[in-house]
PDB file of C-alpha atoms and ligand atoms in Angstrom:
ATOM      1  CA  UNK J 297    -166.150 -65.150  -4.318  1.00  0.00           C
ATOM      2  CA  UNK J 298    -162.656 -65.204  -2.764  1.00  0.00           C
ATOM      3  CA  UNK J 299    -160.536 -68.218  -3.606  1.00  0.00           C
ATOM      4  CA  UNK J 300    -157.363 -69.122  -1.702  1.00  0.00           C
ATOM      5  CA  UNK J 301    -154.160 -67.701  -3.132  1.00  0.00           C
ATOM      6  CA  UNK J 302    -153.150 -69.382  -6.311  1.00  0.00           C
ATOM      7  CA  UNK J 303    -154.936 -72.720  -5.900  1.00  0.00           C
ATOM      8  CA  UNK J 304    -157.534 -72.286  -8.614  1.00  0.00           C
ATOM      9  CA  UNK J 305    -155.075 -70.523 -10.937  1.00  0.00           C
ATOM     10  CA  UNK J 306    -152.368 -73.149 -10.587  1.00  0.00           C
ATOM     11  CA  UNK J 307    -154.972 -75.885 -11.194  1.00  0.00           C
ATOM     12  CA  UNK J 308    -155.806 -74.081 -14.415  1.00  0.00           C
ATOM     13  CA  UNK J 309    -152.163 -74.086 -15.564  1.00  0.00           C
ATOM     14  CA  UNK J 310    -151.762 -77.742 -14.592  1.00  0.00           C
ATOM     15  CA  UNK J 311    -154.812 -78.774 -16.579  1.00  0.00           C
ATOM     16  CA  UNK J 312    -154.254 -76.437 -19.518  1.00  0.00           C
ATOM     17  CA  UNK J 313    -150.460 -76.690 -19.780  1.00  0.00           C
ATOM     18  CA  UNK J 314    -150.411 -78.045 -23.345  1.00  0.00           C
ATOM     19  CA  UNK J 315    -152.876 -75.465 -24.659  1.00  0.00           C
ATOM     20  CA  UNK J 316    -151.228 -72.622 -22.750  1.00  0.00           C
ATOM     21  CA  UNK J 317    -147.781 -73.584 -24.015  1.00  0.00           C
ATOM     22  CA  UNK J 318    -149.023 -73.754 -27.606  1.00  0.00           C
ATOM     23  CA  UNK J 319    -150.797 -70.389 -27.343  1.00  0.00           C
ATOM     24  CA  UNK J 320    -147.891 -68.473 -25.835  1.00  0.00           C
ATOM     25  CA  UNK J 321    -144.569 -70.012 -26.840  1.00  0.00           C
ATOM     26  CA  UNK J 322    -144.370 -68.269 -30.214  1.00  0.00           C
ATOM     27  CA  UNK J 323    -145.747 -64.852 -29.295  1.00  0.00           C
ATOM     28  CA  UNK J 324    -143.445 -62.133 -30.618  1.00  0.00           C
ATOM     29  CA  UNK J 325    -142.188 -60.233 -27.559  1.00  0.00           C
ATOM     30  CA  UNK J 326    -139.625 -58.124 -29.412  1.00  0.00           C
ATOM     31  CA  UNK J 327    -141.222 -54.801 -28.505  1.00  0.00           C
ATOM     32  CA  UNK J 328    -140.998 -55.668 -24.799  1.00  0.00           C
ATOM     33  CA  UNK J 329    -137.459 -57.032 -25.005  1.00  0.00           C
ATOM     34  CA  UNK J 330    -136.438 -53.744 -26.649  1.00  0.00           C
ATOM     35  CA  UNK J 331    -137.551 -51.831 -23.562  1.00  0.00           C
ATOM     36  CA  UNK J 332    -136.069 -54.246 -21.036  1.00  0.00           C
ATOM     37  CA  UNK J 333    -132.748 -55.550 -22.326  1.00  0.00           C
ATOM     38  CA  UNK J 334    -130.999 -52.186 -22.801  1.00  0.00           C
ATOM     39  CA  UNK J 335    -131.349 -51.782 -19.019  1.00  0.00           C
ATOM     40  CA  UNK J 336    -129.522 -55.079 -18.297  1.00  0.00           C
ATOM     41  CA  UNK J 337    -125.753 -55.323 -18.530  1.00  0.00           C
ATOM     42  CA  UNK J 338    -124.477 -57.641 -21.278  1.00  0.00           C
ATOM     43  CA  UNK J 339    -124.322 -61.191 -20.007  1.00  0.00           C
ATOM     44  CA  UNK J 340    -126.063 -60.151 -16.793  1.00  0.00           C
ATOM     45  CA  UNK J 341    -128.206 -62.391 -14.618  1.00  0.00           C
ATOM     46  CA  UNK J 342    -131.930 -62.303 -15.457  1.00  0.00           C
ATOM     47  CA  UNK J 343    -134.552 -64.107 -13.377  1.00  0.00           C
ATOM     48  CA  UNK J 344    -137.627 -65.180 -15.362  1.00  0.00           C
ATOM     49  CA  UNK J 345    -140.238 -65.232 -12.592  1.00  0.00           C
ATOM     50  CA  UNK J 346    -143.308 -67.275 -13.571  1.00  0.00           C
ATOM     51  CA  UNK J 347    -141.701 -68.278 -16.851  1.00  0.00           C
ATOM     52  CA  UNK J 348    -144.603 -70.304 -18.279  1.00  0.00           C
ATOM     53  CA  UNK J 349    -143.495 -71.873 -21.567  1.00  0.00           C
ATOM     54  CA  UNK J 350    -139.914 -70.639 -21.178  1.00  0.00           C
ATOM     55  CA  UNK J 351    -140.236 -68.483 -24.294  1.00  0.00           C
ATOM     56  CA  UNK J 352    -138.476 -65.479 -22.769  1.00  0.00           C
ATOM     57  CA  UNK J 353    -135.859 -67.501 -20.873  1.00  0.00           C
ATOM     58  CA  UNK J 354    -134.848 -69.131 -24.125  1.00  0.00           C
ATOM     59  CA  UNK J 355    -134.571 -65.758 -25.822  1.00  0.00           C
ATOM     60  CA  UNK J 356    -132.497 -64.216 -23.035  1.00  0.00           C
ATOM     61  CA  UNK J 357    -130.178 -67.242 -22.828  1.00  0.00           C
ATOM     62  CA  UNK J 358    -129.767 -67.122 -26.602  1.00  0.00           C
ATOM     63  CA  UNK J 359    -128.680 -63.504 -26.275  1.00  0.00           C
ATOM     64  CA  UNK J 360    -125.933 -64.448 -23.845  1.00  0.00           C
ATOM     65  CA  UNK J 361    -127.605 -63.567 -20.555  1.00  0.00           C
ATOM     66  CA  UNK J 362    -127.414 -65.865 -17.538  1.00  0.00           C
ATOM     67  CA  UNK J 363    -130.958 -66.980 -16.853  1.00  0.00           C
ATOM     68  CA  UNK J 364    -132.642 -68.361 -13.762  1.00  0.00           C
ATOM     69  CA  UNK J 365    -136.158 -69.515 -14.558  1.00  0.00           C
ATOM     70  CA  UNK J 366    -138.921 -70.726 -12.275  1.00  0.00           C
ATOM     71  CA  UNK J 367    -142.654 -71.278 -12.257  1.00  0.00           C
ATOM     72  CA  UNK J 368    -145.129 -72.641  -9.724  1.00  0.00           C
ATOM     73  CA  UNK J 369    -146.857 -75.020 -12.149  1.00  0.00           C
ATOM     74  CA  UNK J 370    -145.059 -78.394 -12.335  1.00  0.00           C
ATOM     75  CA  UNK J 371    -146.558 -79.122 -15.756  1.00  0.00           C
ATOM     76  CA  UNK J 372    -145.311 -75.847 -17.218  1.00  0.00           C
ATOM     77  CA  UNK J 373    -141.936 -76.249 -15.532  1.00  0.00           C
ATOM     78  CA  UNK J 374    -141.464 -79.556 -17.349  1.00  0.00           C
ATOM     79  CA  UNK J 375    -142.433 -77.971 -20.643  1.00  0.00           C
ATOM     80  CA  UNK J 376    -140.125 -75.011 -20.061  1.00  0.00           C
ATOM     81  CA  UNK J 377    -137.236 -77.373 -19.211  1.00  0.00           C
ATOM     82  CA  UNK J 378    -137.821 -79.278 -22.440  1.00  0.00           C
ATOM     83  CA  UNK J 379    -138.109 -76.081 -24.480  1.00  0.00           C
ATOM     84  CA  UNK J 380    -135.162 -74.172 -23.008  1.00  0.00           C
ATOM     85  CA  UNK J 381    -132.763 -76.891 -21.894  1.00  0.00           C
ATOM     86  CA  UNK J 382    -132.414 -74.866 -18.677  1.00  0.00           C
ATOM     87  CA  UNK J 383    -132.837 -76.280 -15.154  1.00  0.00           C
ATOM     88  CA  UNK J 384    -136.161 -74.503 -14.628  1.00  0.00           C
ATOM     89  CA  UNK J 385    -137.155 -74.619 -10.956  1.00  0.00           C
ATOM     90  CA  UNK J 386    -140.632 -75.233  -9.560  1.00  0.00           C
ATOM     91  CA  UNK J 387    -141.523 -72.847  -6.778  1.00  0.00           C
ATOM     92  CA  UNK J 388    -143.463 -69.785  -5.731  1.00  0.00           C
ATOM     93  CA  UNK J 389    -142.265 -66.175  -6.071  1.00  0.00           C
ATOM     94  CA  UNK J 390    -141.560 -66.051  -2.341  1.00  0.00           C
ATOM     95  CA  UNK J 391    -139.098 -68.949  -2.587  1.00  0.00           C
ATOM     96  CA  UNK J 392    -136.759 -67.134  -4.974  1.00  0.00           C
ATOM     97  CA  UNK J 393    -133.267 -66.746  -3.515  1.00  0.00           C
ATOM     98  CA  UNK J 394    -130.470 -65.224  -5.588  1.00  0.00           C
ATOM     99  CA  UNK J 395    -126.964 -64.930  -4.180  1.00  0.00           C
ATOM    100  CA  UNK J 396    -125.623 -62.541  -5.305  1.00  0.00           C
ATOM    101  CA  UNK J 397    -128.754 -60.533  -6.124  1.00  0.00           C
ATOM    102  CA  UNK J 398    -129.845 -60.629  -9.767  1.00  0.00           C
ATOM    103  CA  UNK J 399    -129.258 -57.874 -12.310  1.00  0.00           C
ATOM    104  CA  UNK J 400    -132.867 -58.004 -13.471  1.00  0.00           C
ATOM    105  CA  UNK J 401    -136.175 -59.769 -12.912  1.00  0.00           C
ATOM    106  CA  UNK J 402    -138.606 -60.425 -15.754  1.00  0.00           C
ATOM    107  CA  UNK J 403    -142.113 -61.073 -14.412  1.00  0.00           C
ATOM    108  CA  UNK J 404    -144.135 -61.081 -17.608  1.00  0.00           C
ATOM    109  CA  UNK J 405    -147.855 -61.596 -16.979  1.00  0.00           C
ATOM    110  CA  UNK J 406    -147.108 -63.539 -13.809  1.00  0.00           C
ATOM    111  CA  UNK J 407    -147.433 -61.221 -10.794  1.00  0.00           C
ATOM    112  CA  UNK J 408    -150.932 -60.583 -12.055  1.00  0.00           C
ATOM    113  CA  UNK J 409    -151.958 -63.851 -10.355  1.00  0.00           C
ATOM    114  CA  UNK J 410    -150.814 -62.704  -6.909  1.00  0.00           C
ATOM    115  CA  UNK J 411    -153.787 -61.743  -4.720  1.00  0.00           C
ATOM    116  CA  UNK J 412    -153.900 -58.006  -4.142  1.00  0.00           C
ATOM    117  CA  UNK J 413    -153.326 -58.325  -0.401  1.00  0.00           C
ATOM    118  CA  UNK J 414    -150.122 -60.324  -1.032  1.00  0.00           C
ATOM    119  CA  UNK J 415    -148.714 -58.215  -3.843  1.00  0.00           C
ATOM    120  CA  UNK J 416    -146.755 -55.732  -1.728  1.00  0.00           C
ATOM    121  CA  UNK J 417    -145.109 -58.618   0.143  1.00  0.00           C
ATOM    122  CA  UNK J 418    -144.192 -60.417  -3.076  1.00  0.00           C
ATOM    123  CA  UNK J 419    -142.792 -57.239  -4.647  1.00  0.00           C
ATOM    124  CA  UNK J 420    -140.837 -56.530  -1.458  1.00  0.00           C
ATOM    125  CA  UNK J 421    -139.353 -60.032  -1.550  1.00  0.00           C
ATOM    126  CA  UNK J 422    -138.446 -59.775  -5.241  1.00  0.00           C
ATOM    127  CA  UNK J 423    -136.787 -56.433  -4.516  1.00  0.00           C
ATOM    128  CA  UNK J 424    -134.530 -58.162  -1.980  1.00  0.00           C
ATOM    129  CA  UNK J 425    -133.407 -60.530  -4.752  1.00  0.00           C
ATOM    130  CA  UNK J 426    -132.444 -57.659  -7.049  1.00  0.00           C
ATOM    131  CA  UNK J 427    -129.222 -55.684  -6.926  1.00  0.00           C
ATOM    132  CA  UNK J 428    -129.371 -51.961  -6.258  1.00  0.00           C
ATOM    133  CA  UNK J 429    -129.858 -50.278  -9.631  1.00  0.00           C
ATOM    134  CA  UNK J 430    -131.423 -53.462 -11.060  1.00  0.00           C
ATOM    135  CA  UNK J 431    -134.708 -53.534 -12.942  1.00  0.00           C
ATOM    136  CA  UNK J 432    -137.880 -55.537 -12.563  1.00  0.00           C
ATOM    137  CA  UNK J 433    -140.248 -55.803 -15.524  1.00  0.00           C
ATOM    138  CA  UNK J 434    -143.846 -56.698 -14.717  1.00  0.00           C
ATOM    139  CA  UNK J 435    -147.132 -56.654 -16.585  1.00  0.00           C
ATOM    140  CA  UNK J 436    -150.768 -56.783 -15.563  1.00  0.00           C
ATOM    141  CA  UNK J 437    -154.074 -56.723 -17.342  1.00  0.00           C
ATOM    142  CA  UNK J 438    -155.125 -53.093 -17.304  1.00  0.00           C
ATOM    143  CA  UNK J 439    -157.707 -52.138 -14.664  1.00  0.00           C
ATOM    144  CA  UNK J 440    -158.069 -52.197 -10.935  1.00  0.00           C
ATOM    145  CA  UNK J 441    -158.959 -54.897  -8.421  1.00  0.00           C
ATOM    146  CA  UNK J 442    -159.325 -58.656  -8.313  1.00  0.00           C
ATOM    147  CA  UNK J 443    -161.300 -60.574 -10.904  1.00  0.00           C
ATOM    148  CA  UNK J 444    -161.801 -64.175 -11.955  1.00  0.00           C
ATOM    149  CA  UNK J 445    -161.620 -64.956 -15.662  1.00  0.00           C
ATOM    150  CA  UNK J 446    -162.276 -68.458 -16.969  1.00  0.00           C
ATOM    151  CA  UNK J 447    -160.703 -70.347 -14.093  1.00  0.00           C
ATOM    152  CA  UNK J 448    -157.865 -67.995 -13.217  1.00  0.00           C
ATOM    153  CA  UNK J 449    -157.806 -65.156 -10.720  1.00  0.00           C
ATOM    154  CA  UNK J 450    -156.159 -61.873 -11.591  1.00  0.00           C
ATOM    155  CA  UNK J 451    -155.164 -58.672  -9.855  1.00  0.00           C
ATOM    156  CA  UNK J 452    -155.666 -55.988 -12.487  1.00  0.00           C
ATOM    157  CA  UNK J 453    -153.535 -52.874 -12.280  1.00  0.00           C
ATOM    158  CA  UNK J 454    -153.332 -49.337 -13.555  1.00  0.00           C
ATOM    159  CA  UNK J 455    -150.650 -46.678 -13.135  1.00  0.00           C
ATOM    160  CA  UNK J 456    -152.199 -45.236  -9.978  1.00  0.00           C
ATOM    161  CA  UNK J 457    -152.555 -48.645  -8.353  1.00  0.00           C
ATOM    162  CA  UNK J 458    -148.976 -49.562  -9.073  1.00  0.00           C
ATOM    163  CA  UNK J 459    -147.660 -46.245  -7.760  1.00  0.00           C
ATOM    164  CA  UNK J 460    -149.646 -46.817  -4.574  1.00  0.00           C
ATOM    165  CA  UNK J 461    -148.130 -50.284  -4.054  1.00  0.00           C
ATOM    166  CA  UNK J 462    -144.643 -48.967  -4.570  1.00  0.00           C
ATOM    167  CA  UNK J 463    -144.927 -46.176  -1.991  1.00  0.00           C
ATOM    168  CA  UNK J 464    -143.609 -48.472   0.730  1.00  0.00           C
ATOM    169  CA  UNK J 465    -141.050 -50.332  -1.384  1.00  0.00           C
ATOM    170  CA  UNK J 466    -137.500 -49.542  -2.554  1.00  0.00           C
ATOM    171  CA  UNK J 467    -138.746 -49.669  -6.149  1.00  0.00           C
ATOM    172  CA  UNK J 468    -139.637 -46.746  -8.392  1.00  0.00           C
ATOM    173  CA  UNK J 469    -141.345 -46.698 -11.772  1.00  0.00           C
ATOM    174  CA  UNK J 470    -138.665 -46.078 -14.407  1.00  0.00           C
ATOM    175  CA  UNK J 471    -141.203 -46.472 -17.213  1.00  0.00           C
ATOM    176  CA  UNK J 472    -144.792 -47.591 -17.550  1.00  0.00           C
ATOM    177  CA  UNK J 473    -146.771 -47.987 -20.725  1.00  0.00           C
ATOM    178  CA  UNK J 474    -149.881 -49.634 -22.097  1.00  0.00           C
ATOM    179  CA  UNK J 475    -149.911 -52.231 -24.856  1.00  0.00           C
ATOM    180  CA  UNK J 476    -152.477 -54.302 -26.691  1.00  0.00           C
ATOM    181  CA  UNK J 477    -152.314 -58.056 -26.105  1.00  0.00           C
ATOM    182  CA  UNK J 478    -149.645 -59.509 -28.407  1.00  0.00           C
ATOM    183  CA  UNK J 479    -151.573 -62.756 -29.028  1.00  0.00           C
ATOM    184  CA  UNK J 480    -153.420 -62.823 -32.339  1.00  0.00           C
ATOM    185  CA  UNK J 481    -157.141 -62.201 -31.872  1.00  0.00           C
ATOM    186  CA  UNK J 482    -156.769 -60.668 -28.409  1.00  0.00           C
ATOM    187  CA  UNK J 483    -155.602 -57.210 -29.486  1.00  0.00           C
ATOM    188  CA  UNK J 484    -158.592 -55.582 -27.748  1.00  0.00           C
ATOM    189  CA  UNK J 485    -157.169 -56.496 -24.319  1.00  0.00           C
ATOM    190  CA  UNK J 486    -155.017 -53.792 -22.748  1.00  0.00           C
ATOM    191  CA  UNK J 487    -151.975 -54.450 -20.566  1.00  0.00           C
ATOM    192  CA  UNK J 488    -150.076 -52.274 -18.141  1.00  0.00           C
ATOM    193  CA  UNK J 489    -146.320 -52.765 -18.463  1.00  0.00           C
ATOM    194  CA  UNK J 490    -143.825 -51.357 -15.999  1.00  0.00           C
ATOM    195  CA  UNK J 491    -140.085 -51.280 -15.559  1.00  0.00           C
ATOM    196  CA  UNK J 492    -139.318 -50.804 -11.877  1.00  0.00           C
ATOM    197  CA  UNK J 493    -135.917 -49.776 -10.633  1.00  0.00           C
ATOM    198  CA  UNK J 494    -134.438 -50.742  -7.288  1.00  0.00           C
ATOM    199  CA  UNK J 495    -133.161 -47.515  -5.821  1.00  0.00           C
ATOM    200  CA  UNK J 496    -131.714 -48.686  -2.521  1.00  0.00           C
ATOM    201  CA  UNK J 497    -131.320 -51.700  -0.228  1.00  0.00           C
TER     202      UNK J 497
HETATM  203  C1  SAM V  60    -150.092 -65.779 -17.769  1.00  0.00           C
HETATM  204  S1  SAM V  60    -148.798 -66.920 -17.416  1.00  0.00           S
HETATM  205  C2  SAM V  60    -147.362 -66.053 -18.049  1.00  0.00           C
HETATM  206  C3  SAM V  60    -146.242 -66.993 -18.379  1.00  0.00           C
HETATM  207  C4  SAM V  60    -145.033 -66.352 -19.040  1.00  0.00           C
HETATM  208  N1  SAM V  60    -144.342 -65.432 -18.166  1.00  0.00           N
HETATM  209  C5  SAM V  60    -145.443 -65.656 -20.300  1.00  0.00           C
HETATM  210  O1  SAM V  60    -145.312 -64.417 -20.388  1.00  0.00           O
HETATM  211  O2  SAM V  60    -145.908 -66.343 -21.237  1.00  0.00           O
HETATM  212  C6  SAM V  60    -148.589 -66.808 -15.652  1.00  0.00           C
HETATM  213  C7  SAM V  60    -147.540 -67.767 -15.115  1.00  0.00           C
HETATM  214  O3  SAM V  60    -147.312 -67.453 -13.743  1.00  0.00           O
HETATM  215  C8  SAM V  60    -147.173 -68.680 -13.036  1.00  0.00           C
HETATM  216  N2  SAM V  60    -147.503 -68.414 -11.625  1.00  0.00           N
HETATM  217  C9  SAM V  60    -148.711 -68.110 -11.107  1.00  0.00           C
HETATM  218  N3  SAM V  60    -148.616 -67.914  -9.783  1.00  0.00           N
HETATM  219  C10 SAM V  60    -147.304 -68.094  -9.467  1.00  0.00           C
HETATM  220  C11 SAM V  60    -146.573 -68.025  -8.247  1.00  0.00           C
HETATM  221  N4  SAM V  60    -147.186 -67.729  -7.087  1.00  0.00           N
HETATM  222  N5  SAM V  60    -145.247 -68.252  -8.270  1.00  0.00           N
HETATM  223  C12 SAM V  60    -144.620 -68.535  -9.452  1.00  0.00           C
HETATM  224  N6  SAM V  60    -145.263 -68.623 -10.640  1.00  0.00           N
HETATM  225  C13 SAM V  60    -146.593 -68.402 -10.642  1.00  0.00           C
HETATM  226  C14 SAM V  60    -148.137 -69.606 -13.727  1.00  0.00           C
HETATM  227  O4  SAM V  60    -147.888 -70.969 -13.442  1.00  0.00           O
HETATM  228  C15 SAM V  60    -147.939 -69.232 -15.182  1.00  0.00           C
HETATM  229  O5  SAM V  60    -146.928 -69.968 -15.795  1.00  0.00           O
END
């Protein structure tokens, strides 16, 4: 069954904000930060796109980066504001506007909720908000195609799928790798991680 873009998924985050915050805010993301941060200049501007709890925004800000954080769920935005002390914005990926373009975009487990037929457009828009030479981190549940899981819709991705999406975009895959889910008890779930580089305007 096809559900309109985002409606069901954002309802899920609205209703489950407390539980989602509690389940994700303390997950140890060190192994992912170690891949991403060396590619961002010290003190550079990082956009946390679909920031959820604000866990990663808080880490980046604590490391001296300038952070812009946003999420489409008002309930999670409030929680992320409280947790980070940052002016977390409430809007969709397509409403991001950075002037000047950001040094890096961190889209951890968030683009995975974009319907497959909208993904190229969202990636193209995010690329316009990134400086040339900047990096975009994204992660998806490993697989291919659209699925619904317990009230949220996902676009699953593998290396071939991602490469296909990027053919028409000014983004190339600098690195991609698979990881097990970092939440305790969910280690059997596989994720596709990718660091995309903006090659040109
Ligand atoms: C699985 S959570 C990941 C949250 C956080 N990045 C993390 O790693 O814990 C997905 C997040 O994406 C947000 N989201 C979903 N669709 C979005 C959209 N179209 N624009 C912005 N945020 C969106 C959700 O509200 C949710 O906070």
